[in-house]
Amino acid sequence: MASSGIAYPDRFYAAAAYAGFGAGAPSTAAISRFQNDVALLLYGLHQQATVGPCNVPKPRAWSPVEQSKWTSWHGLGSMPSAEAMRLFVKILEEEDPGWYSRIPEFINPQPVVDIEMHKPKEEPDIVPALTNGTGTSSIPEPKTISENGSSVETQDKVVILEGLSTVSAHEEWTALSVSGQRPKPRYEHGATVLQDKMYIFGGNHNGRYLSDLQVLDLKSLTWSKIDAKLQAGTSDSAKTAQVSPCAGHSLISCGNKFFSVAGHTKDPSDSITVKEFDPHTCTWSIVKTYGKPPVSRGGQSVTLVGTTLVVFGGEDAKRCLLNDLHILDLETMTWDDVDAIGTPPAPRSDHVAACHADRYLLIFGGGSHATCFNDLHVLDLQTMEWSRPKQQGPIPSPRAGHAGATVGENWYIVGGGNNKSGVSETLVLNMSTLAWSVVSTVEGRVPLASEGMTLLYSNYSGEDYLISFGGYNGRYSNEVYALKLSVKLDLQSSTKDQPTSDSTSRVLEPEVEISQDGKIREIAMDNADSKNRNDEANEQLLAALKAEKDELEATLNREGLQTVQLKEEITEAEARNAELTKELQAVRGQLAAEQSRCFKLEVDVAELRQKLQSLDALEREVELLRRQKAASEQEQAALDAKQKKQAGSGGVWGWLVGTPPDDDDSESS
């Protein structure tokens, strides 16, 4: 899609004339077209572009309208003229997108110094239009304004809308029409924007971890896959390997590279792994860190604060929830385990974190195994103290798995769920005032109401965009959505917060309140009313402070009583503990005595067993002796019988005299 148009500054003058700020326009033209807050903002930008920074004195209290105009102009500070022209046209396009098609074909507007917004005022002198010598107006030559305010001649150009510029509506999510092979649908992936390219790494699809690296060119809206390898060493000849699939990790851009921090893997390590990707060489490398690294985890938050990465919470490999705090110095690659004071957030995962003013770390939402949170915690990175400040506006509902991105002082929150349904609204938190507001709401079962999606910020062609990808809401998504942010709210907040310097009399300053419908209400007052009102306000403030003091004293007394009770309970518990200790020692003594007696008995039993064995041997010896005795007795009996027999037959003397032995004796011998 293409459209032709005139260049700056003539485009600005055409826009000013259309909005009612041009020469010859009625003084109430701007009021009739826009609400008063928008008209005031356009007035301030017009004055900044045509006159320059505001150096006129502040109007008095009896002219609140002029004071409002002066405040709008003065709040722009030293903004360059070219920037004021660009923002004027941009806000007009937000309020009236079709303004350019309704202006005359040839228009030669010129700047004016001032206009009256509520009552007629004499128009200032107008610089006459250039003539071509015939008395007719000539068409101005195309010009453009450089950053230093000087004009440079150019030619009319055909503006080709491409990439994110195809998103025309502000504060509305638009599904981008992309080309190329889309990545596999996923959630719990990592994403980051680097040099007008959105990188997507890893994630979870149907319970399987992914390891692919995809990139979306935000200029052509074309997807492509990077064949990235993991460099196993630091030398040029180092071998390469495949990157391990992971999910629940964080991608953080830093310089011309980005880091992948932590994440769940199939084979988890003991500590967090930090990988670095170089887009020029398309290689991953494992970063060597020093100090004590945190335990391995996923679902944590990793926030870039200056040259450090702040890691909070998550879920370890055993699915235990964490609420510890660690800081990685990117210059020395050294881990630091931080012990902050105050009450930290409860252990959680799938929360979001953001940094404000390079000092405050904000933690919002997240979930445990049983519930989701909607609490907001702030860590002062200078004092390392946790606090839980009071929030303004509509408090968001509990959620986990949502995504966040910061744009200036605004923190945008998208998606998430509460274990029952996805969250449909897009929220923004002003980190200076801690005020919540709803940017947009989607309807139906769309990827924007998902868990595990990613949200990124990108400035493309001078416009601010939010980009979302992926997520899971019952089905996995690989859709890309973009939301074009409006600069009007940022400018209004900056002009409202701009301090005024009128030292003459604060009593004479008017009260100008801007209600929710954007209308300005003028409150007239005199010195006495202002003083009375201030006194009443002071009395109310004192009463409120006194009531708060009484409440705090009562709370302190209750806490003191509870402390005394707790001390008494602790004393009783210590006494019981001492008695139980004594009883335990006595029982241990008895047990030792019983063990000693048992040992002695075992020794006696062993001795008795040895004696029994000795008795058995003695019995066997006695039995053997008995048998030997019996045999001896038998032999002795036989010998005695033989001797008796021989004695009966004459004995030796008979033999000597020649008496022959009996036949029986001879046979027996």
XYZ file of C-alpha atoms in Angstrom:
669
model
C 0.000 0.000 0.000
C 1.377 3.450 -0.895
C 0.299 7.041 -0.471
C 1.816 10.275 -1.651
C 2.247 13.391 0.480
C 4.114 16.619 0.888
C 7.309 16.786 2.897
C 8.066 18.683 6.061
C 7.646 21.484 7.059
C 4.745 21.926 4.611
C 3.105 18.771 5.868
C 3.131 20.259 9.362
C 1.640 23.556 8.138
C -1.080 21.628 6.311
C -1.826 19.644 9.480
C -1.876 22.839 11.558
C -4.302 24.502 9.157
C -6.540 21.426 9.137
C -6.518 21.279 12.957
C -7.501 24.939 13.224
C -4.124 26.506 13.946
C -3.567 28.014 10.504
C -3.963 31.584 9.263
C -7.555 32.676 8.828
C -8.942 29.771 10.815
C -11.513 30.626 13.471
C -10.125 30.770 16.971
C -12.400 27.967 18.204
C -11.578 25.577 15.371
C -9.209 23.448 17.469
C -11.721 23.229 20.313
C -14.515 22.109 17.998
C -12.421 19.330 16.489
C -10.736 17.833 19.564
C -11.162 17.377 23.267
C -9.527 20.022 25.396
C -6.603 17.883 26.562
C -5.710 17.013 22.955
C -6.169 20.626 21.877
C -3.840 21.806 24.652
C -1.211 19.288 23.597
C -1.481 20.285 19.929
C -1.271 23.944 20.928
C 1.938 23.381 22.882
C 3.530 21.454 20.000
C 2.439 24.133 17.507
C 3.997 26.875 19.608
C 7.175 24.837 20.059
C 7.424 24.258 16.309
C 6.677 27.815 15.190
C 8.014 29.980 18.033
C 10.451 27.754 19.903
C 10.851 26.973 23.627
C 8.536 28.842 25.961
C 10.263 31.851 27.537
C 7.224 34.022 28.267
C 6.141 34.607 31.890
C 3.420 32.481 33.371
C -0.073 34.057 33.256
C -1.817 35.073 36.480
C -4.403 33.100 38.385
C -7.430 34.920 36.965
C -6.775 33.358 33.545
C -6.747 29.586 34.076
C -7.143 28.842 30.363
C -4.042 30.841 29.487
C -2.221 29.100 32.318
C -3.208 25.697 30.905
C -1.920 26.699 27.477
C 1.291 28.034 29.003
C 1.769 24.799 30.992
C 1.312 22.673 27.869
C 3.862 24.740 25.948
C 6.331 25.141 28.822
C 6.270 21.403 29.538
C 7.920 20.633 26.197
C 11.159 22.201 27.414
C 13.846 22.502 24.741
C 12.298 20.073 22.249
C 13.642 20.792 18.724
C 11.293 22.403 16.236
C 11.520 19.478 13.831
C 10.571 17.011 16.562
C 7.604 19.161 17.599
C 6.384 19.249 13.969
C 6.662 15.473 13.674
C 4.805 14.834 16.932
C 2.086 17.359 15.983
C 1.382 15.478 12.753
C 1.613 12.126 14.523
C -0.961 13.037 17.179
C -3.266 14.469 14.527
C -3.054 11.169 12.652
C -3.961 9.322 15.845
C -7.016 11.515 16.418
C -8.079 11.815 12.774
C -6.376 9.185 10.574
C -8.034 10.451 7.383
C -7.158 14.137 7.760
C -4.733 14.211 4.837
C -7.315 12.965 2.352
C -9.682 15.797 3.298
C -7.340 18.784 2.821
C -7.391 20.789 -0.450
C -5.099 19.621 -3.217
C -3.029 22.818 -3.085
C -2.619 24.343 0.287
C -0.130 26.953 1.416
C -0.494 27.260 5.174
C 1.857 29.424 7.183
C 2.698 29.415 10.874
C 0.911 31.571 13.402
C 2.171 32.664 16.779
C -0.837 31.995 19.009
C -4.553 31.267 18.986
C -7.260 31.744 21.584
C -8.848 28.487 22.634
C -12.014 29.635 24.432
C -12.685 33.233 23.418
C -12.077 35.297 20.262
C -8.764 37.031 20.022
C -7.263 39.221 17.365
C -5.192 37.098 15.007
C -1.512 38.016 14.752
C -0.032 39.261 11.563
C 0.484 36.553 9.002
C 3.458 36.334 6.695
C 1.974 36.773 3.200
C 2.061 33.856 0.856
C 4.646 33.846 -1.873
C 3.424 34.998 -5.247
C 4.632 34.155 -8.690
C 4.393 37.740 -9.932
C 0.864 37.418 -11.237
C -0.820 37.903 -7.893
C -1.708 34.271 -7.436
C -0.274 32.044 -4.759
C 2.426 29.711 -5.821
C 2.831 26.153 -4.631
C 5.620 25.942 -2.033
C 8.655 23.952 -2.912
C 8.974 20.677 -1.074
C 11.213 20.949 1.970
C 12.199 18.781 4.908
C 13.444 19.728 8.358
C 16.672 18.212 9.637
C 17.336 17.477 13.311
C 19.116 20.790 13.850
C 16.162 22.751 12.512
C 17.645 23.699 9.134
C 15.612 23.154 6.004
C 16.855 20.945 3.202
C 15.264 20.898 -0.236
C 13.821 17.556 -1.235
C 11.504 16.051 -3.784
C 8.016 14.737 -3.150
C 8.336 11.116 -2.168
C 6.052 8.130 -2.410
C 5.749 6.656 1.072
C 5.790 2.871 0.939
C 4.291 1.261 4.033
C 6.165 -1.907 4.840
C 7.003 -4.029 7.830
C 5.486 -2.813 11.071
C 4.373 0.377 9.320
C 1.427 -1.586 7.926
C -0.121 -1.377 11.410
C -2.213 1.790 11.207
C -4.490 1.704 14.254
C -3.151 2.822 17.618
C -3.662 0.892 20.876
C -5.162 -2.075 19.004
C -3.613 -5.487 18.449
C -3.185 -6.430 14.799
C -2.229 -9.847 13.438
C 0.746 -9.398 11.131
C 0.739 -10.943 7.672
C 4.107 -12.659 7.498
C 5.874 -14.617 4.770
C 8.356 -17.457 4.825
C 8.076 -20.719 6.709
C 6.550 -20.053 10.108
C 8.199 -21.524 13.203
C 6.604 -24.476 14.919
C 3.902 -23.361 17.394
C 5.288 -23.146 20.909
C 5.281 -21.504 24.322
C 7.846 -20.890 27.095
C 10.319 -19.858 24.412
C 12.839 -17.022 24.494
C 12.586 -13.907 22.313
C 14.472 -10.658 21.783
C 14.757 -7.834 19.242
C 18.137 -6.945 17.769
C 18.685 -4.584 14.807
C 15.074 -4.666 13.507
C 14.958 -8.457 13.787
C 13.015 -10.589 16.240
C 14.811 -13.761 17.327
C 12.922 -16.778 18.688
C 14.822 -19.590 20.408
C 13.673 -22.906 21.881
C 10.387 -23.420 23.668
C 7.926 -26.204 24.393
C 5.676 -27.955 21.867
C 3.506 -30.883 22.960
C 5.782 -31.478 25.939
C 8.955 -31.602 23.840
C 11.717 -29.038 24.199
C 12.860 -27.228 21.044
C 16.315 -25.998 20.026
C 15.687 -24.128 16.771
C 16.558 -20.449 16.273
C 14.107 -18.473 14.118
C 14.280 -14.829 13.047
C 11.571 -12.462 11.787
C 12.753 -9.485 9.737
C 10.584 -6.612 10.966
C 11.187 -4.691 7.721
C 9.927 -7.374 5.354
C 7.969 -9.454 7.897
C 9.699 -12.587 6.588
C 10.525 -15.622 8.698
C 13.790 -17.514 8.262
C 15.588 -20.235 10.191
C 19.199 -19.885 11.360
C 21.334 -23.014 11.260
C 23.127 -22.171 14.486
C 25.810 -24.390 15.968
C 27.264 -24.559 19.450
C 30.968 -23.749 19.525
C 32.613 -26.217 21.868
C 35.867 -24.247 22.265
C 37.342 -20.775 21.923
C 39.827 -21.423 19.129
C 39.088 -21.088 15.434
C 39.481 -24.827 14.989
C 37.068 -25.621 17.761
C 34.453 -28.233 17.040
C 30.770 -27.398 16.823
C 27.824 -29.290 18.245
C 24.060 -28.999 18.411
C 22.433 -26.751 20.999
C 20.497 -28.566 23.696
C 16.718 -28.086 23.519
C 15.346 -25.948 26.337
C 12.269 -24.060 27.530
C 11.543 -21.514 30.216
C 14.775 -19.629 29.484
C 15.358 -15.894 28.918
C 16.852 -14.089 25.904
C 18.531 -10.759 26.699
C 20.039 -8.434 24.060
C 23.242 -6.628 24.943
C 25.163 -4.682 22.304
C 25.247 -6.579 19.013
C 24.765 -9.997 20.665
C 22.269 -11.641 22.968
C 22.388 -14.124 25.834
C 20.288 -17.171 26.671
C 20.091 -17.591 30.436
C 18.909 -20.695 32.371
C 15.956 -22.799 31.197
C 14.656 -26.357 31.598
C 16.474 -29.093 29.671
C 16.110 -32.852 29.324
C 19.396 -33.430 31.164
C 19.632 -30.478 33.571
C 22.966 -29.310 34.909
C 23.658 -28.415 38.514
C 23.866 -24.661 37.866
C 22.556 -22.051 35.451
C 24.029 -22.155 31.948
C 24.659 -18.881 30.090
C 24.972 -19.053 26.291
C 25.928 -16.219 23.947
C 24.813 -15.928 20.315
C 26.768 -13.977 17.704
C 24.506 -13.032 14.745
C 27.537 -12.419 12.521
C 28.949 -15.930 12.866
C 25.596 -17.607 13.663
C 27.198 -19.571 16.487
C 26.337 -20.220 20.109
C 29.038 -20.355 22.751
C 28.972 -21.311 26.420
C 29.961 -18.347 28.587
C 32.478 -19.110 31.298
C 31.349 -17.471 34.518
C 33.017 -17.017 37.879
C 31.755 -17.001 41.429
C 29.007 -19.274 42.720
C 26.389 -19.703 39.972
C 22.705 -20.143 40.885
C 21.103 -23.549 40.804
C 19.676 -24.628 37.431
C 16.109 -23.419 36.868
C 13.415 -22.326 34.433
C 10.542 -19.846 34.530
C 12.723 -17.236 36.193
C 12.951 -13.525 35.355
C 16.178 -12.046 33.960
C 16.399 -8.250 33.815
C 19.125 -6.143 32.229
C 20.182 -3.373 34.632
C 23.084 -1.368 33.266
C 25.842 -3.931 32.684
C 24.362 -6.579 34.971
C 21.722 -9.283 34.719
C 19.399 -9.666 37.723
C 17.947 -13.180 38.090
C 14.993 -13.808 40.406
C 12.926 -16.854 41.286
C 11.915 -19.677 38.987
C 11.591 -23.420 39.375
C 14.548 -25.809 39.712
C 14.992 -29.194 38.033
C 13.145 -30.900 40.923
C 10.174 -28.514 40.446
C 10.882 -26.682 43.686
C 9.885 -23.009 43.566
C 12.537 -20.373 44.271
C 12.664 -16.737 45.389
C 16.421 -16.216 45.515
C 18.214 -13.255 43.938
C 21.419 -13.367 41.902
C 23.333 -10.779 39.858
C 25.689 -11.502 36.940
C 28.216 -8.780 36.082
C 28.514 -8.845 32.285
C 31.897 -7.103 32.374
C 33.594 -9.645 34.648
C 31.105 -12.498 34.137
C 30.987 -12.992 37.902
C 27.962 -14.198 39.841
C 26.930 -12.524 43.087
C 24.479 -14.116 45.514
C 22.461 -11.241 46.988
C 20.923 -11.295 50.464
C 18.367 -8.480 50.344
C 16.617 -7.145 53.425
C 12.875 -6.797 53.828
C 10.196 -9.315 52.910
C 10.885 -10.856 49.490
C 8.167 -12.147 47.168
C 6.921 -15.646 47.851
C 8.648 -18.409 45.836
C 7.231 -18.362 42.310
C 7.844 -18.897 38.619
C 6.424 -17.555 35.339
C 6.336 -13.982 36.674
C 7.601 -10.806 34.984
C 10.180 -8.249 36.060
C 11.205 -4.769 34.909
C 13.762 -2.129 35.831
C 12.861 1.514 36.447
C 15.375 4.378 36.512
C 18.279 1.870 36.642
C 17.556 1.476 40.362
C 14.270 -0.260 41.077
C 13.446 -3.861 40.176
C 9.703 -4.536 39.903
C 8.269 -8.065 40.236
C 4.642 -8.742 39.271
C 2.470 -11.840 39.321
C 3.602 -15.407 38.771
C 2.394 -18.629 40.265
C 3.099 -21.502 42.610
C 1.932 -25.092 42.260
C -1.456 -24.207 43.743
C -2.204 -20.529 43.135
C -1.455 -17.438 41.050
C -0.365 -14.015 42.309
C -1.214 -10.410 41.466
C 1.143 -8.764 43.958
C 3.694 -6.102 43.050
C 7.103 -6.057 44.767
C 9.888 -3.497 44.382
C 13.587 -4.017 45.134
C 15.800 -0.987 45.620
C 19.025 -2.092 43.935
C 21.041 0.507 45.852
C 19.916 -0.416 49.363
C 18.953 -3.996 48.418
C 15.672 -3.721 50.305
C 12.361 -5.283 49.290
C 9.101 -3.353 49.625
C 5.494 -3.807 48.587
C 4.158 -0.397 47.537
C 0.546 0.638 47.217
C -0.831 0.349 43.686
C -3.159 2.825 41.996
C -5.980 2.259 39.537
C -7.664 -1.091 38.775
C -5.591 -3.837 40.388
C -4.918 -6.655 37.864
C -6.283 -10.117 38.467
C -3.913 -12.948 39.534
C -2.003 -14.471 36.645
C 1.061 -16.474 35.667
C 2.797 -17.074 32.367
C 2.201 -13.492 31.227
C 4.707 -11.314 29.367
C 5.953 -7.761 29.904
C 7.864 -5.029 28.076
C 8.912 -1.529 29.139
C 8.607 1.627 27.035
C 9.984 4.599 28.925
C 8.172 4.785 32.260
C 5.390 2.465 31.096
C 5.408 -1.277 31.744
C 3.041 -3.206 29.472
C 1.648 -6.574 30.620
C -0.020 -9.001 28.184
C -1.550 -12.465 28.486
C -1.120 -15.007 31.237
C -3.664 -17.225 32.931
C -5.044 -18.269 36.307
C -5.279 -22.063 35.832
C -8.839 -21.592 34.559
C -8.748 -19.172 31.621
C -6.468 -16.784 29.794
C -6.298 -13.065 30.567
C -7.725 -10.963 27.760
C -6.687 -7.406 28.626
C -3.457 -5.551 27.903
C -2.383 -3.538 30.943
C 0.097 -0.734 31.449
C 1.723 0.316 34.718
C 3.243 3.765 35.065
C 6.327 2.876 37.078
C 6.660 6.410 38.463
C 3.140 6.621 39.915
C 2.451 2.860 40.167
C -0.918 3.460 38.486
C -2.507 0.668 36.422
C -4.698 1.218 33.371
C -6.159 -0.968 30.619
C -4.841 -0.372 27.100
C -6.995 -2.817 25.146
C -9.039 -5.969 25.537
C -9.323 -8.893 23.145
C -12.304 -11.176 22.806
C -12.484 -14.879 22.217
C -9.884 -17.598 22.376
C -7.036 -15.728 20.733
C -3.263 -16.208 21.154
C -3.023 -12.912 23.036
C -4.905 -14.522 25.932
C -2.264 -17.225 26.342
C 0.364 -18.397 28.767
C 4.045 -18.622 27.918
C 3.964 -16.003 25.168
C 6.638 -13.336 24.656
C 6.259 -9.557 24.425
C 8.905 -7.285 22.904
C 9.339 -3.569 22.264
C 10.597 -2.200 18.960
C 10.987 1.319 17.602
C 10.453 1.111 13.862
C 10.545 4.192 11.609
C 10.072 6.482 14.600
C 7.013 4.586 15.892
C 6.810 2.495 19.054
C 5.426 -1.034 18.752
C 4.751 -4.012 20.998
C 5.215 -7.415 19.355
C 3.888 -10.704 20.733
C 4.608 -14.245 19.586
C 3.468 -17.742 20.495
C 1.734 -18.928 23.639
C -0.609 -21.680 24.749
C -4.325 -21.407 25.563
C -5.443 -24.956 24.868
C -3.533 -25.007 21.607
C -0.070 -23.837 20.674
C 0.367 -20.664 18.657
C 2.931 -19.304 16.200
C 1.056 -16.084 15.388
C 2.684 -12.650 15.479
C 0.682 -9.661 16.741
C 1.687 -5.999 16.902
C 0.300 -3.031 18.822
C 1.151 0.525 17.762
C 1.633 2.748 20.785
C 0.401 6.307 21.044
C 2.750 9.108 22.076
C -0.106 11.291 23.308
C -0.274 9.813 26.788
C 3.484 10.055 27.258
C 3.515 13.722 26.230
C 0.558 14.540 28.457
C 2.154 12.854 31.457
C 5.424 14.689 30.854
C 3.713 18.083 30.602
C 1.637 17.413 33.711
C 4.708 16.381 35.669
C 6.713 19.425 34.506
C 7.429 21.679 37.530
C 6.362 25.304 37.288
C 8.462 28.226 38.513
C 6.289 31.076 39.685
C 7.690 32.497 42.926
C 5.378 35.515 43.136
C 2.402 33.996 44.920
C 1.213 30.414 45.222
C -2.108 31.600 46.566
C -3.000 33.145 43.226
C -2.368 29.966 41.258
C -5.587 28.389 39.963
C -6.646 24.821 40.312
C -7.136 23.193 36.927
C -8.350 19.636 37.220
C -8.517 17.271 34.287
C -11.333 14.824 34.810
C -11.530 11.307 33.385
C -13.468 12.493 30.340
C -10.632 14.897 29.489
C -12.616 18.106 30.082
C -11.023 21.052 31.881
C -12.933 22.530 34.803
C -12.029 25.994 35.941
C -12.259 26.580 39.700
C -12.392 30.219 40.656
C -11.152 31.236 44.084
C -9.856 34.236 45.926
C -7.147 34.575 48.510
C -9.366 33.900 51.521
C -10.988 30.817 49.981
C -7.606 29.456 49.008
C -6.250 30.013 52.516
C -9.305 28.448 54.146
C -9.126 25.498 51.835
C -5.445 25.057 52.578
C -6.165 25.232 56.318
C -8.935 22.679 55.982
C -6.667 20.433 53.954
C -3.937 20.788 56.559
C -6.375 19.988 59.362
C -7.632 16.957 57.474
C -4.073 15.870 56.847
C -3.198 16.306 60.538
C -6.295 14.370 61.558
C -5.434 11.599 59.116
C -1.851 11.511 60.381
C -3.053 11.422 63.995
C -5.452 8.609 63.243
C -2.692 6.746 61.427
C -0.365 7.367 64.382
C -2.970 6.017 66.835
C -3.492 2.997 64.648
C 0.246 2.410 64.413
C 0.599 2.748 68.205
C -2.227 0.271 68.724
C -0.623 -2.065 66.227
C 2.711 -1.615 67.988
C 1.103 -2.435 71.361
C -0.492 -5.546 69.904
C 2.797 -6.547 68.390
C 4.480 -5.920 71.763
C 1.983 -8.168 73.546
C 2.447 -10.817 70.913
C 6.204 -10.481 71.334
C 5.911 -10.967 75.123
C 3.697 -13.996 74.610
C 6.107 -15.398 72.084
C 9.009 -14.849 74.492
C 7.108 -16.692 77.254
C 6.318 -19.516 74.871
C 9.970 -19.623 73.821
C 11.049 -19.752 77.504
C 8.618 -22.604 78.208
C 9.764 -24.382 75.090
C 13.398 -24.002 76.164
C 12.572 -25.375 79.647
C 10.765 -28.336 78.106
C 13.674 -28.787 75.781
C 16.107 -28.834 78.755
C 13.999 -31.450 80.576
C 13.740 -33.566 77.478
C 17.488 -33.238 77.035
C 18.099 -34.491 80.547
C 15.704 -37.396 80.021
C 17.404 -38.175 76.761
C 20.805 -38.190 78.445
C 19.484 -40.493 81.198
C 18.028 -42.848 78.634
C 21.295 -42.764 76.742
C 23.150 -43.694 79.996
C 20.778 -46.585 80.621
C 21.169 -47.698 77.072
C 24.964 -47.596 77.413
C 24.778 -49.676 80.630
C 22.490 -52.214 78.949
C 24.825 -52.364 75.989
C 27.772 -53.012 78.364
C 25.868 -55.759 80.225
C 24.850 -57.321 76.942
C 28.473 -57.287 75.855
C 29.534 -59.045 79.051
C 26.803 -61.632 78.606
C 27.960 -62.250 75.072
C 31.507 -62.800 76.404
C 30.218 -65.271 79.043
C 28.180 -67.101 76.448
C 31.248 -67.390 74.260
C 33.281 -68.773 77.180
C 30.538 -71.260 78.012
C 30.449 -72.376 74.409
C 34.194 -72.963 74.535
C 33.793 -74.939 77.792
C 31.023 -77.013 76.252
C 33.273 -77.797 73.346
C 36.033 -78.802 75.847
C 33.581 -81.069 77.751
C 32.680 -82.828 74.544
C 36.359 -83.554 73.879
C 36.822 -84.822 77.444
C 33.807 -87.119 77.140
C 35.247 -88.540 73.954
C 38.608 -89.138 75.702
C 36.891 -90.721 78.713
C 34.957 -93.008 76.439
C 38.156 -93.997 74.683
C 39.867 -94.673 78.006
C 36.908 -96.759 79.118
C 37.192 -98.852 76.009
C 40.912 -99.236 76.481
C 40.356 -100.210 80.140
C 37.759 -102.782 79.135
C 40.128 -104.243 76.577
C 42.931 -104.321 79.098
C 40.711 -106.003 81.644
C 39.762 -108.644 79.109
C 43.384 -109.297 78.244
C 44.302 -109.460 81.917
C 41.490 -111.900 82.585
C 42.660 -114.118 79.773
C 46.214 -113.999 81.015
C 45.165 -114.846 84.536
C 43.163 -117.808 83.309
C 46.081 -119.105 81.339
C 48.378 -118.793 84.279
C 45.979 -120.657 86.490
C 45.755 -123.432 84.002
C 49.453 -123.738 83.712
C 49.793 -123.823 87.436
C 47.373 -126.661 87.651
C 49.408 -128.842 85.266
C 52.779 -128.692 87.113
C 54.122 -125.530 85.867
C 57.750 -125.080 85.023
C 59.027 -127.687 87.369
C 57.023 -130.341 85.684
C 58.476 -129.368 82.401
C 61.927 -129.471 83.723
C 61.497 -133.016 85.045
C 60.140 -134.162 81.734
C 56.494 -134.223 82.313
C 54.916 -133.853 78.937
C 52.190 -131.257 78.468
C 48.622 -132.196 77.804
C 47.341 -132.407 74.289
C 44.987 -129.527 74.888
C 47.810 -127.313 76.017
C 49.918 -128.144 73.064
C 47.068 -127.381 70.684
C 46.377 -124.107 72.392
C 50.010 -123.084 72.234
